[in-house]
Amino acid sequence: MKHLLNDSSLWREAAFINGEWLSGTPHGRYAVRNPADQSVLVELPRCREPEVESAIQAAHEAFRAWRATTARHRGDVLRRWYDLIVANKEDLAILITLEEGKPLAEARGEIDYAASFVRWFSEEATRVRGDLIPGARAGQRIVTLREPIGVCAAITPWNFPAAMITRKAGPALAAGCTMVVKPASQTPLTALALAELAQRAGVPAGAFSVVTGNDTRSIGGVLTSHPLVRKLTFTGSTEVGRVLLGQAAETIKKCSMELGGNAPFIVFDDADLDAAADGIVAAKFRNTGQACISANRVLVQANVYDDIARRVVDRVAALRIGNGLEPGVQVGPLVDAAAVGKVEEHVSDALNKGATLLHGGRRLPLGDGFYEPTVLANVTPEMRIAHEETFGPVAALFRFETDDEAVAMANDTEYGLAAYLYSRDAERIWRNAEGIEAGMVGINCGLISNEVAPFGGVKQSGLGREGSHLGIDEFTEVKYLCWDGLASP
Ligand code: NAP
């Protein structure tokens, strides 16, 4: 598959540690597969404790010099990384489609999104500021500094193989931190290509390493317990986030957690129904439903329920499904057989408990990972789909009568990542948006992710924010200097 790339040096079959490509370890290799046909794309070295240890030591060494560079210098390096990502967009998008499965058009969109964080934080690097606070006593001055926290460990998921790395590495490097990344074992190729481009951009050896392998607990164990790692930034499931937080507690690491979601998508009866149906399809079927901010529960007011159901089914029936590399494909495979199994279980559980199948509801004979985009009506809170992330292409339509009922249903989950609401009444929008327990609310829009806004959740969806002017704070510590004995003016 390397032959599909314009620049074959972006196809890497080695881990990247301390600025060097490590093509083998004593622990053997593991296979990375293409979700579209389960073929083996590449076999990569399995890193374990010793390799992770050396990546952390290298990051520790690199930190001294990197933090001492000017913010302008770090911004310039990041800007070059951004330019290189954009210049190599097509190759990076092909890597994403090969290892993750999403259609090429979506993969290109992910590269734009991933690059936007690098550009944004190349600009934010120069805006990390402290304060001068009036002293508590005469002759005192209080100065605050924002300092880089140190070596950061990033553990990232497979569903956005580029963006979930740049959303962390961009601010970390901008602040003067160094980073060791453990990408998802299913999607390391994009991470390695990003490392190659970072090196070309001038990110120094050791400042950005990528450890490969599927000895997940061993790699994660070192990253979460090593005393030199001062910060853990994780994106993935709530279940794993909980475990990692526990492990990081031993050495009191600063932690940010971007975890799972169970987003409600509320359509009120005064909404523009076509816009709402477009939003449902965008928020539900992007990446075959495998996004943390996917609309897991579509809540529709009773008097427009049938209209919305019809509009959604019309749109879903027109979606083109297939191998993401084929032109025009809009929905790709799920990431693996277990993901298809979970979707099947959710659909059959809902049907057994009284839901109505409006469209889809079966595997497709295109390969093991393909499941037909599905629309279910009459879904109720007793069904699994109401409480668990389906992470697949199933739009589940719930019915509500009043605004209060909609907000209560929306909040009936331990998650609080994204929510969506569609209405044309400003007062109604404000009241309900403020009543919803979520870190992000899309109002009359189904696509809410961008680099300028703070991304993150409340409740069991996470801790901290990524992107925006807040994102860099997660990688800094405040130090205050108390100067005494100074003359008063
Ligand atoms: P996951 O199973 O939690 O895995 C995420 C990462 O954690 C992978 O790199 C995985 O490694 C690693 N991991 C798993 N168990 C570990 C352990 N015991 N120690 C150390 N590392 C461990 O999640 P996923 O299936 O990749 O991603 C889907 C989940 O991510 C969904 O819940 C989704 O909502 C969430 N997500 C959240 C956001 C957000 O911003 N809030 C964004 C995207 C996705 P291996 O690959 O080696 O197993």
Coordinates of C-alpha atoms in Angstrom, one line a residue, residues 31 67 115 138 212 236 301 385 393:
A31 CA 0.0 -6.6 12.4
R67 CA 11.7 25.0 27.1
A115 CA -3.5 20.8 10.9
A138 CA 3.7 47.4 51.2
T212 CA 4.2 1.5 18.6
G236 CA -10.6 7.4 24.6
Q301 CA -40.9 16.5 19.7
I385 CA -28.8 2.3 23.0
P393 CA -24.2 4.0 12.1

